[in-house]
Amino acid sequence: MKVVPIGERVLIKTLKDEEEKTKGGIYIPESAKEKKKEGEVVEVGTTKDGKELPLKKGDRILYGGYSYDKFELDDQEYIILDFKDVLAKIE
Amino acid sequence: MKVVPIGERVLIKTLKDEEEKTKGGIYIPESAKEKKKEGEVVEVGTTKDGKELPLKKGDRILYGGYSYDKFELDDQEYIILDFKDVLAKIE
Amino acid sequence: MKVVPIGERVLIKTLKDEEEKTKGGIYIPESAKEKKKEGEVVEVGTTKDGKELPLKKGDRILYGGYSYDKFELDDQEYIILDFKDVLAKIE
Amino acid sequence: MKVVPIGERVLIKTLKDEEEKTKGGIYIPESAKEKKKEGEVVEVGTTKDGKELPLKKGDRILYGGYSYDKFELDDQEYIILDFKDVLAKIE
Amino acid sequence: MKVVPIGERVLIKTLKDEEEKTKGGIYIPESAKEKKKEGEVVEVGTTKDGKELPLKKGDRILYGGYSYDKFELDDQEYIILDFKDVLAKIE
Amino acid sequence: MKVVPIGERVLIKTLKDEEEKTKGGIYIPESAKEKKKEGEVVEVGTTKDGKELPLKKGDRILYGGYSYDKFELDDQEYIILDFKDVLAKIE
Amino acid sequence: MKVVPIGERVLIKTLKDEEEKTKGGIYIPESAKEKKKEGEVVEVGTTKDGKELPLKKGDRILYGGYSYDKFELDDQEYIILDFKDVLAKIE
């Protein structure tokens, strides 16, 4: 089964805390409303003009915004994120 | 009788809980304001330019948003959904 | 006397409860803020570009939105509806 | 003295209750926030492109909206109305 | 000293009550939030495209809106008004 | 050190009370939320199209708006003002 | 590891208080909601048209706005800032 985002959206896997500290090394202060701010791109939607969004499967991203469409599949949490809430790519 | 959405809207059948777990296997956490987030496309409207929306009858979708125009017909619940609230297609 | 909508508006006759159940067969749940959601098109305005709106006299429609400009004439209730609040045509 | 609306506005005479019932025959329910919803066009402004608005002196209109710029002159109440709040022409 | 409005703004002299009743003859009901609604154009700004606004020095106007940038100079009250709040010209 | 505004912004020196009364002669009523409404242009940003804003160093201006980005340098208060809040030039 | 802003965003290092007073000499009054308003550009995103934003690595900036996406890396605080909240460049 594959979940393909419609429009300017990105499907990401949220990263578990352990993984977050090990791989990315980025610490988000407690005061931030939602702790997890790092994810891995799984599927990418398209712009209104049918162009590809400048992200690809496997990219590590930081994201902002406050409300997300979350769901779980096989114990992994996924988020369908508006592209405008993708803040940065971690290279 | 046929209900044809006007403009950038999609008519969907909401899926019953049993069906939802069997077919899609997607679990929506309780904290989500409205439990049901999965539907099946029944009829599709058109864009402002008269183009077809990129969905077709029978597509399984995930949808977001918080307020819907619901109605029932022959014990089945239907929603007329703004296309912008269709988050992803399940393939 | 004829009431001709100005701009992207539609003049509709709201349907009485009896009629609503007999003809359309659509049931709107009590939780919907305004029970009546079905109407019959009487007069149609034009788009900003002077084009015809894709509705014609006699069309049965479902409508959404929450505030309407209502008036009565000869015991019949009419609504002047923004076209964007017309959800679907019932064929 | 002549009052000429600037921009997409229309100067209307509001109709007195007696007149309203006799000529137009339209009844506005008590629940409407402002009872008077019928008027007669006196002067018409122009669109941003300098085109004429599709109304002329003497037209009977129904109008919506909730706040108006009112003034009185020789015991007659006038309203300078945004054109977007003109709902329909009564022919 | 000269005050030249920047952008789509108009500098007006507000009219004193005596003057208002004598010259214009327009009565604004008490319920209006700010009694004075009549002014005389003193200086006129320009549109974004550098065009002249359709008003000139000495024009009598009616204005709407609820908050103004007021100042006094030699006992005369002035307002710098957004052009969109100029409702009508009194001819 | 030089502070150069980015985008459609203007850096101004706010004027002290003494100076305000002597040079400009403009009195701002107490009821205005922020007393100081007069300033002197220090640096000017550019429009989105890269054009110069129609103000230059040394211009005396009246400004509106309610929230400003203020800072102090060598006992002088400066404001970085959105150009849209510049109401008029005092000549 | 490199954090590359997506879209019209800028990655900045916020400046520590000591550094702020020594280098920039700018004092932000206590009443300002967030004390730190000065930063150093680290990475720059691109405009929607794919153009470079008019800032480069090492630029000292003043910024406004009230909510930021902050994170820490190796004891240094970073902010991913919307370009529209960059007020001025300090030269």
XYZ file of C-alpha atoms in Angstrom:
637
model
C 0.000 0.000 0.000
C 1.241 3.427 -0.978
C 0.018 6.835 0.228
C 0.516 9.507 -2.448
C 0.098 13.132 -1.324
C -2.282 15.257 -3.391
C -1.132 18.807 -4.240
C 1.638 20.736 -2.467
C 2.034 18.194 0.306
C 4.755 15.864 1.516
C 4.415 12.539 3.305
C 7.054 12.158 5.986
C 8.040 9.603 8.588
C 8.541 11.268 11.937
C 11.768 10.271 13.626
C 11.897 8.528 16.980
C 13.692 10.314 19.821
C 16.688 7.958 19.856
C 17.158 8.210 16.171
C 16.725 11.957 16.326
C 19.561 12.479 18.736
C 21.908 9.999 17.072
C 21.573 10.928 13.440
C 20.664 14.600 13.323
C 22.094 15.837 16.601
C 19.608 18.673 16.668
C 18.008 19.554 19.974
C 14.598 21.221 20.033
C 14.005 23.187 23.287
C 11.113 22.002 25.512
C 9.306 25.288 25.021
C 8.558 24.381 21.420
C 4.939 23.285 21.288
C 5.596 20.020 19.559
C 8.879 18.307 20.301
C 9.390 16.447 17.101
C 10.441 18.698 14.317
C 12.548 16.371 12.235
C 11.339 13.915 9.616
C 12.252 11.844 6.593
C 10.508 12.350 3.266
C 8.577 9.288 2.030
C 6.419 10.601 -0.835
C 6.169 14.008 -2.498
C 3.152 15.709 -4.138
C 3.244 18.191 -7.012
C 2.794 21.955 -7.380
C -0.345 23.460 -8.901
C 1.480 23.735 -12.212
C 2.258 20.039 -12.115
C 5.936 20.601 -11.273
C 7.862 18.478 -8.807
C 8.406 19.893 -5.343
C 12.149 20.354 -4.572
C 12.357 17.355 -2.236
C 12.884 13.646 -2.804
C 12.409 10.363 -0.966
C 14.897 9.988 1.875
C 15.549 13.716 2.411
C 15.889 14.709 6.061
C 13.872 17.824 6.857
C 13.049 20.227 9.662
C 9.418 21.278 9.727
C 7.353 23.947 11.463
C 3.648 24.697 11.714
C 1.360 23.562 14.519
C -1.281 21.169 13.195
C -0.594 18.105 11.125
C -2.559 15.273 9.597
C -1.031 12.271 11.330
C -1.674 8.575 10.960
C 0.072 5.346 11.938
C 0.872 2.354 9.836
C 2.825 -0.685 11.115
C 3.827 1.182 14.319
C 5.399 4.060 12.389
C 3.898 7.557 12.643
C 3.457 9.466 9.396
C 2.551 13.082 8.742
C 1.076 14.598 5.611
C 2.687 18.009 5.709
C 1.950 21.152 3.739
C 5.072 21.937 1.735
C 5.031 25.515 3.068
C 5.729 24.066 6.547
C 8.967 22.414 5.418
C 11.570 24.798 6.833
C 14.874 23.314 5.807
C 16.671 20.311 4.392
C 19.414 18.711 6.495
C 22.341 17.758 4.308
C -30.566 9.729 -8.313
C -27.119 11.198 -8.794
C -25.427 13.948 -6.771
C -22.916 15.866 -8.924
C -20.515 18.169 -7.051
C -20.327 21.755 -8.314
C -16.847 23.298 -8.609
C -13.697 22.003 -6.898
C -15.531 19.479 -4.751
C -15.596 15.719 -4.436
C -18.447 13.481 -3.310
C -17.164 10.634 -1.158
C -18.605 7.684 0.721
C -17.205 7.557 4.222
C -15.945 4.127 5.188
C -17.375 2.149 8.080
C -15.000 1.235 10.904
C -14.872 -2.455 10.029
C -14.180 -1.787 6.436
C -11.617 0.838 7.368
C -9.535 -1.547 9.395
C -9.748 -4.435 6.950
C -9.027 -2.706 3.680
C -6.825 0.279 4.466
C -5.174 -0.810 7.679
C -4.647 2.795 8.668
C -5.182 3.754 12.273
C -6.132 7.326 13.147
C -5.208 8.225 16.771
C -8.098 9.118 19.128
C -6.758 12.607 19.546
C -7.743 13.456 15.969
C -10.938 15.492 16.172
C -12.871 13.389 13.744
C -12.078 9.718 13.672
C -12.979 8.935 10.128
C -10.443 10.210 7.709
C -10.723 7.679 4.930
C -13.237 7.663 2.092
C -14.044 6.411 -1.373
C -14.614 8.808 -4.247
C -18.112 8.641 -5.776
C -18.367 11.739 -7.986
C -15.855 14.440 -8.892
C -16.424 18.131 -9.735
C -14.325 20.292 -12.034
C -11.742 23.048 -11.594
C -12.575 26.690 -12.334
C -10.995 26.276 -15.746
C -13.280 23.355 -16.480
C -10.504 20.796 -16.098
C -10.990 17.435 -14.393
C -9.774 17.116 -10.821
C -7.037 14.420 -10.517
C -9.310 11.844 -8.875
C -11.734 9.272 -10.223
C -14.645 7.155 -9.019
C -13.477 4.404 -6.688
C -10.252 6.117 -5.540
C -9.479 5.616 -1.847
C -8.486 8.872 -0.187
C -7.345 10.312 3.112
C -8.921 13.668 3.906
C -8.336 16.431 6.399
C -10.206 19.609 7.315
C -12.715 19.969 10.143
C -16.164 20.772 8.774
C -17.933 18.831 6.077
C -21.272 18.901 4.328
C -22.633 15.474 5.209
C -25.837 13.726 4.211
C -27.183 10.184 4.290
C -28.827 8.192 1.531
C -29.913 4.544 1.899
C -28.023 4.231 5.235
C -24.728 5.331 3.699
C -23.071 8.543 4.846
C -21.735 10.830 2.141
C -19.551 13.914 2.337
C -19.182 16.710 -0.183
C -15.562 17.607 0.345
C -13.550 20.581 -0.846
C -10.827 19.217 -3.087
C -8.208 21.157 -1.089
C -9.041 18.915 1.904
C -8.120 15.724 0.016
C -4.707 14.938 1.478
C -3.613 11.798 -0.295
C -4.640 8.925 -2.505
C -4.176 5.378 -1.183
C -2.884 3.127 -3.912
C -42.508 40.592 -10.494
C -39.122 39.028 -11.106
C -36.094 39.005 -8.814
C -32.850 38.830 -10.840
C -29.674 38.044 -8.856
C -26.755 40.438 -9.379
C -23.299 38.868 -9.805
C -22.348 35.308 -8.818
C -25.594 34.602 -7.005
C -28.499 32.228 -7.433
C -32.126 32.714 -6.418
C -33.587 29.490 -5.066
C -36.886 28.295 -3.622
C -36.291 26.374 -0.445
C -38.127 23.064 -0.335
C -40.721 22.220 2.303
C -40.019 19.260 4.561
C -42.653 17.018 2.985
C -41.463 17.683 -0.470
C -37.860 17.232 0.611
C -38.423 13.714 1.897
C -40.584 12.599 -1.029
C -38.629 13.868 -3.998
C -34.988 13.939 -2.976
C -34.920 11.274 -0.289
C -31.944 12.951 1.296
C -31.772 13.129 5.061
C -29.780 15.905 6.713
C -28.698 14.966 10.288
C -30.103 17.122 13.151
C -26.628 18.239 14.058
C -26.410 20.336 10.892
C -26.964 23.928 11.934
C -29.666 24.603 9.422
C -31.913 21.729 8.501
C -32.877 22.731 5.011
C -30.106 22.168 2.589
C -32.036 21.439 -0.579
C -33.494 23.946 -3.007
C -34.750 24.575 -6.509
C -33.101 27.148 -8.746
C -35.401 30.021 -9.814
C -33.074 32.647 -11.310
C -29.342 32.654 -11.985
C -26.854 35.573 -11.990
C -23.701 35.882 -14.073
C -19.979 35.582 -13.438
C -17.716 38.630 -13.305
C -16.752 37.981 -16.903
C -20.406 38.046 -17.896
C -20.554 34.264 -18.412
C -23.526 32.155 -17.378
C -23.240 30.208 -14.156
C -23.517 26.423 -14.745
C -27.048 26.134 -13.355
C -30.486 26.652 -14.853
C -34.057 27.239 -13.707
C -35.553 24.111 -12.144
C -32.230 22.502 -11.110
C -32.362 20.769 -7.723
C -29.346 21.664 -5.612
C -27.735 20.961 -2.265
C -26.258 24.041 -0.631
C -23.947 24.767 2.265
C -22.839 27.928 4.037
C -24.386 29.367 7.171
C -25.938 32.759 6.478
C -28.382 33.501 3.697
C -30.377 36.459 2.450
C -33.904 35.143 2.804
C -37.248 36.671 1.906
C -40.794 35.464 1.454
C -43.189 36.067 -1.420
C -46.682 34.544 -1.615
C -45.910 32.174 1.310
C -42.854 30.729 -0.404
C -39.411 31.219 1.121
C -36.635 32.269 -1.226
C -32.896 32.517 -0.714
C -30.386 34.566 -2.647
C -27.380 32.295 -2.436
C -23.735 32.912 -3.254
C -22.849 30.531 -6.058
C -19.815 29.320 -4.084
C -22.249 27.845 -1.522
C -23.937 25.613 -4.116
C -22.417 22.224 -3.301
C -23.969 19.869 -5.800
C -26.680 19.356 -8.371
C -29.149 16.493 -7.841
C -29.849 14.751 -11.117
C -26.997 69.295 -4.620
C -25.922 65.943 -5.985
C -24.121 63.125 -4.174
C -21.960 61.103 -6.595
C -20.612 57.775 -5.262
C -16.869 57.234 -5.643
C -15.738 53.797 -6.823
C -17.842 50.619 -6.768
C -20.642 52.142 -4.752
C -24.308 52.908 -5.300
C -26.401 55.665 -3.734
C -29.877 54.401 -2.911
C -33.037 55.764 -1.340
C -34.330 53.378 1.276
C -38.028 52.643 0.947
C -40.536 53.443 3.669
C -42.477 50.564 5.208
C -45.786 51.478 3.554
C -44.248 51.788 0.177
C -42.318 48.581 0.671
C -45.395 46.493 1.274
C -47.465 48.068 -1.495
C -45.022 48.131 -4.379
C -42.650 45.273 -3.868
C -44.759 42.894 -1.801
C -41.652 41.361 -0.326
C -41.650 40.507 3.356
C -38.367 40.350 5.259
C -38.635 38.142 8.403
C -38.139 39.870 11.803
C -35.064 37.809 12.447
C -33.159 39.716 9.775
C -30.923 42.158 11.581
C -32.040 45.164 9.629
C -35.599 45.168 8.416
C -35.240 47.307 5.364
C -33.640 45.471 2.538
C -35.227 47.171 -0.443
C -34.111 50.377 -2.082
C -34.203 52.521 -5.200
C -31.034 53.445 -7.038
C -30.321 57.208 -7.168
C -26.701 57.482 -8.368
C -24.188 54.871 -9.511
C -20.374 54.867 -9.200
C -17.908 53.201 -11.561
C -15.731 50.091 -11.492
C -11.969 50.281 -11.006
C -11.552 50.024 -14.767
C -13.827 53.007 -15.235
C -16.722 50.871 -16.520
C -20.337 51.502 -15.571
C -21.846 49.306 -12.891
C -24.823 47.282 -14.241
C -27.469 49.396 -12.496
C -29.220 52.637 -13.399
C -31.224 55.371 -11.686
C -34.661 54.160 -10.648
C -33.774 50.443 -10.413
C -35.405 48.657 -7.478
C -32.915 46.475 -5.624
C -32.629 44.059 -2.733
C -29.475 44.513 -0.701
C -27.627 42.570 1.961
C -24.657 43.311 4.193
C -24.835 44.602 7.742
C -23.266 48.043 7.979
C -24.111 50.975 5.762
C -23.112 54.607 5.441
C -26.456 56.330 5.958
C -27.435 59.972 5.843
C -30.645 61.958 5.599
C -31.544 64.774 3.254
C -34.979 66.463 3.181
C -36.471 63.711 5.411
C -35.403 60.949 3.057
C -32.876 58.339 4.195
C -30.091 57.502 1.787
C -27.480 54.753 1.854
C -24.139 54.636 0.083
C -23.897 50.930 -0.568
C -20.966 48.809 -1.714
C -21.970 47.318 -5.046
C -21.028 43.836 -3.781
C -23.919 44.117 -1.298
C -26.508 44.576 -4.051
C -28.115 41.139 -4.168
C -30.732 41.397 -6.871
C -32.710 43.685 -9.115
C -36.506 43.606 -8.874
C -38.039 43.808 -12.320
C 4.201 74.311 5.475
C 2.515 71.778 3.232
C 1.450 68.207 4.098
C 1.518 65.966 1.007
C -0.188 62.560 1.359
C 1.895 59.545 0.332
C 0.160 56.867 -1.731
C -3.614 56.415 -2.084
C -4.455 58.953 0.598
C -6.229 62.269 0.749
C -5.670 65.151 3.162
C -8.972 66.743 4.156
C -10.145 69.541 6.410
C -13.009 68.366 8.559
C -15.939 70.754 8.548
C -17.216 72.475 11.660
C -20.782 71.799 12.734
C -22.126 75.226 11.764
C -20.565 75.086 8.386
C -21.748 71.539 7.901
C -25.392 72.372 8.400
C -25.307 75.559 6.329
C -23.436 74.444 3.262
C -24.095 70.770 2.814
C -27.433 70.366 4.566
C -26.660 66.744 5.273
C -27.607 65.312 8.636
C -25.735 62.298 10.010
C -27.821 60.359 12.604
C -26.476 60.231 16.191
C -26.069 56.494 15.969
C -23.172 56.902 13.554
C -20.009 56.307 15.541
C -18.315 59.491 14.475
C -20.554 62.428 13.794
C -18.480 64.247 11.261
C -18.563 62.603 7.916
C -18.089 65.566 5.633
C -14.822 67.160 4.619
C -13.039 69.335 2.092
C -10.109 68.013 0.093
C -6.813 69.872 0.720
C -4.129 67.659 -0.868
C -4.355 64.457 -2.896
C -1.881 61.540 -3.131
C -1.332 59.270 -6.125
C -2.275 55.698 -7.063
C 0.289 52.900 -7.071
C 0.665 53.370 -10.804
C 1.466 57.016 -10.292
C -1.927 58.167 -11.593
C -3.879 60.999 -10.017
C -6.729 60.087 -7.718
C -10.088 61.360 -9.072
C -10.387 64.222 -6.551
C -9.020 67.743 -6.475
C -8.417 70.505 -3.941
C -11.657 72.051 -2.747
C -13.892 69.008 -3.465
C -16.537 68.367 -0.828
C -16.683 64.712 0.155
C -18.544 62.280 2.371
C -16.286 59.732 4.016
C -16.736 56.478 5.906
C -14.408 54.192 7.826
C -13.829 54.255 11.592
C -10.234 55.188 12.352
C -8.418 58.179 10.960
C -5.021 59.787 11.317
C -5.972 63.197 12.661
C -3.864 66.219 13.499
C -4.466 69.905 14.154
C -2.745 72.901 12.650
C -3.728 76.528 13.409
C -6.944 75.369 15.141
C -8.133 73.443 12.113
C -8.530 69.655 12.303
C -7.139 67.663 9.404
C -7.493 64.004 8.501
C -5.256 61.881 6.308
C -7.819 59.555 4.815
C -7.393 56.360 2.833
C -8.907 56.981 -0.579
C -10.994 53.791 -0.235
C -12.876 55.497 2.613
C -14.014 58.380 0.405
C -17.625 57.448 -0.251
C -18.934 60.196 -2.468
C -18.343 63.642 -3.861
C -20.931 66.359 -3.158
C -21.511 68.450 -6.237
C 27.770 51.728 11.408
C 24.886 51.968 8.988
C 21.459 50.311 9.236
C 20.005 49.665 5.771
C 16.298 48.707 5.648
C 15.466 45.557 3.701
C 12.416 45.717 1.391
C 9.642 48.327 1.566
C 10.838 49.825 4.824
C 12.165 53.161 5.970
C 14.547 53.921 8.834
C 13.520 57.098 10.646
C 14.710 59.124 13.608
C 11.807 59.961 15.865
C 11.668 63.614 16.837
C 11.877 64.837 20.411
C 8.942 66.787 21.825
C 10.689 70.166 21.829
C 11.839 69.788 18.308
C 8.412 68.580 17.255
C 6.638 71.679 18.468
C 9.208 74.142 17.132
C 9.852 72.853 13.658
C 6.687 71.125 12.547
C 4.079 72.957 14.584
C 1.790 69.960 14.374
C -0.175 68.942 17.429
C -1.264 65.327 17.824
C -4.290 64.985 20.196
C -3.729 62.983 23.439
C -6.276 60.420 22.363
C -3.927 59.145 19.667
C -2.442 55.903 20.968
C 1.140 56.872 20.387
C 1.977 60.516 20.734
C 4.887 60.743 18.391
C 3.849 60.665 14.819
C 6.553 62.744 13.205
C 9.976 61.570 12.080
C 12.940 62.241 9.854
C 13.999 59.777 7.187
C 17.503 58.318 7.676
C 17.694 55.374 5.248
C 15.275 54.062 2.634
C 14.703 50.493 1.404
C 13.541 49.442 -2.061
C 10.291 48.145 -3.590
C 9.864 44.506 -4.596
C 10.700 45.489 -8.157
C 13.951 47.022 -6.999
C 12.688 50.592 -7.477
C 13.461 53.389 -5.044
C 10.758 54.340 -2.585
C 9.613 57.973 -3.096
C 11.392 59.314 -0.005
C 14.944 60.498 0.636
C 17.248 61.119 3.574
C 16.214 64.164 5.567
C 12.501 64.101 4.546
C 10.125 64.982 7.361
C 7.207 62.568 7.540
C 4.003 61.857 9.416
C 3.455 58.190 10.106
C 0.580 56.011 11.289
C 0.275 52.374 12.296
C 0.478 50.996 15.848
C 3.480 48.726 16.234
C 7.011 49.589 15.264
C 10.420 47.996 15.427
C 12.295 50.472 17.598
C 15.890 50.591 18.721
C 18.225 53.153 20.242
C 21.707 54.136 19.169
C 23.739 56.918 20.838
C 20.661 58.125 22.779
C 18.601 58.585 19.628
C 15.483 56.469 19.055
C 15.086 54.961 15.617
C 12.154 53.178 14.010
C 12.165 50.769 11.091
C 8.835 51.609 9.551
C 6.818 49.818 6.894
C 6.532 52.204 3.959
C 2.740 51.664 3.919
C 2.613 53.395 7.327
C 4.193 56.590 5.998
C 1.158 58.879 5.695
C 2.527 62.122 4.358
C 5.608 64.181 3.672
C 5.895 67.600 5.339
C 7.311 70.117 2.912
C 25.956 18.722 8.726
C 24.362 21.619 6.885
C 20.855 23.053 7.314
C 19.584 24.592 4.048
C 16.457 26.744 4.312
C 13.629 25.877 1.914
C 11.866 28.807 0.193
C 12.007 32.450 1.310
C 13.735 31.694 4.589
C 17.061 32.529 6.174
C 19.035 30.525 8.718
C 20.656 32.803 11.276
C 22.785 32.450 14.368
C 21.403 34.537 17.180
C 24.000 36.680 18.898
C 24.859 36.353 22.570
C 24.286 39.378 24.806
C 27.982 40.203 25.258
C 28.647 40.023 21.607
C 25.557 42.061 20.885
C 26.630 44.997 22.986
C 30.252 44.977 21.817
C 29.903 44.583 18.094
C 26.588 46.140 17.149
C 26.115 48.653 19.918
C 22.384 48.537 19.424
C 20.167 48.547 22.492
C 16.698 47.003 22.289
C 14.335 48.394 25.008
C 13.054 45.887 27.616
C 9.494 46.439 26.454
C 10.237 44.604 23.213
C 8.726 41.153 23.542
C 11.855 39.268 22.607
C 15.140 40.840 23.576
C 17.361 39.433 20.890
C 16.766 41.088 17.592
C 20.196 40.812 16.045
C 21.614 37.857 14.151
C 24.184 36.650 11.671
C 23.171 34.999 8.422
C 24.347 31.381 8.044
C 22.405 30.011 5.068
C 19.952 31.641 2.658
C 16.966 30.121 0.824
C 15.608 31.174 -2.566
C 12.566 33.132 -3.807
C 9.627 31.416 -5.477
C 11.112 32.309 -8.843
C 14.348 30.593 -7.904
C 16.206 33.876 -7.424
C 18.682 34.482 -4.617
C 17.483 36.449 -1.625
C 19.503 39.702 -1.191
C 21.499 38.445 1.801
C 24.684 36.404 2.107
C 26.521 34.354 4.703
C 28.008 36.524 7.427
C 25.590 39.468 7.005
C 24.535 41.057 10.288
C 20.796 41.665 10.418
C 18.059 43.101 12.595
C 14.892 41.055 12.581
C 11.296 41.508 13.726
C 8.299 39.233 13.969
C 7.218 37.336 17.087
C 7.453 33.593 16.519
C 10.479 31.764 15.210
C 11.514 28.210 14.526
C 14.485 27.834 16.847
C 16.874 24.961 17.403
C 20.255 24.455 19.020
C 23.337 22.777 17.657
C 26.661 22.577 19.533
C 25.446 25.109 22.133
C 24.620 27.727 19.493
C 21.017 28.848 18.981
C 19.801 29.077 15.400
C 16.611 30.533 13.948
C 14.989 29.748 10.635
C 13.506 33.125 9.833
C 10.980 34.163 7.203
C 12.748 36.599 4.917
C 9.870 39.078 5.348
C 10.883 39.391 9.024
C 14.406 40.567 8.162
C 14.140 44.306 8.827
C 17.573 45.666 8.016
C 21.167 44.849 7.288
C 23.848 46.322 9.573
C 26.801 47.494 7.542
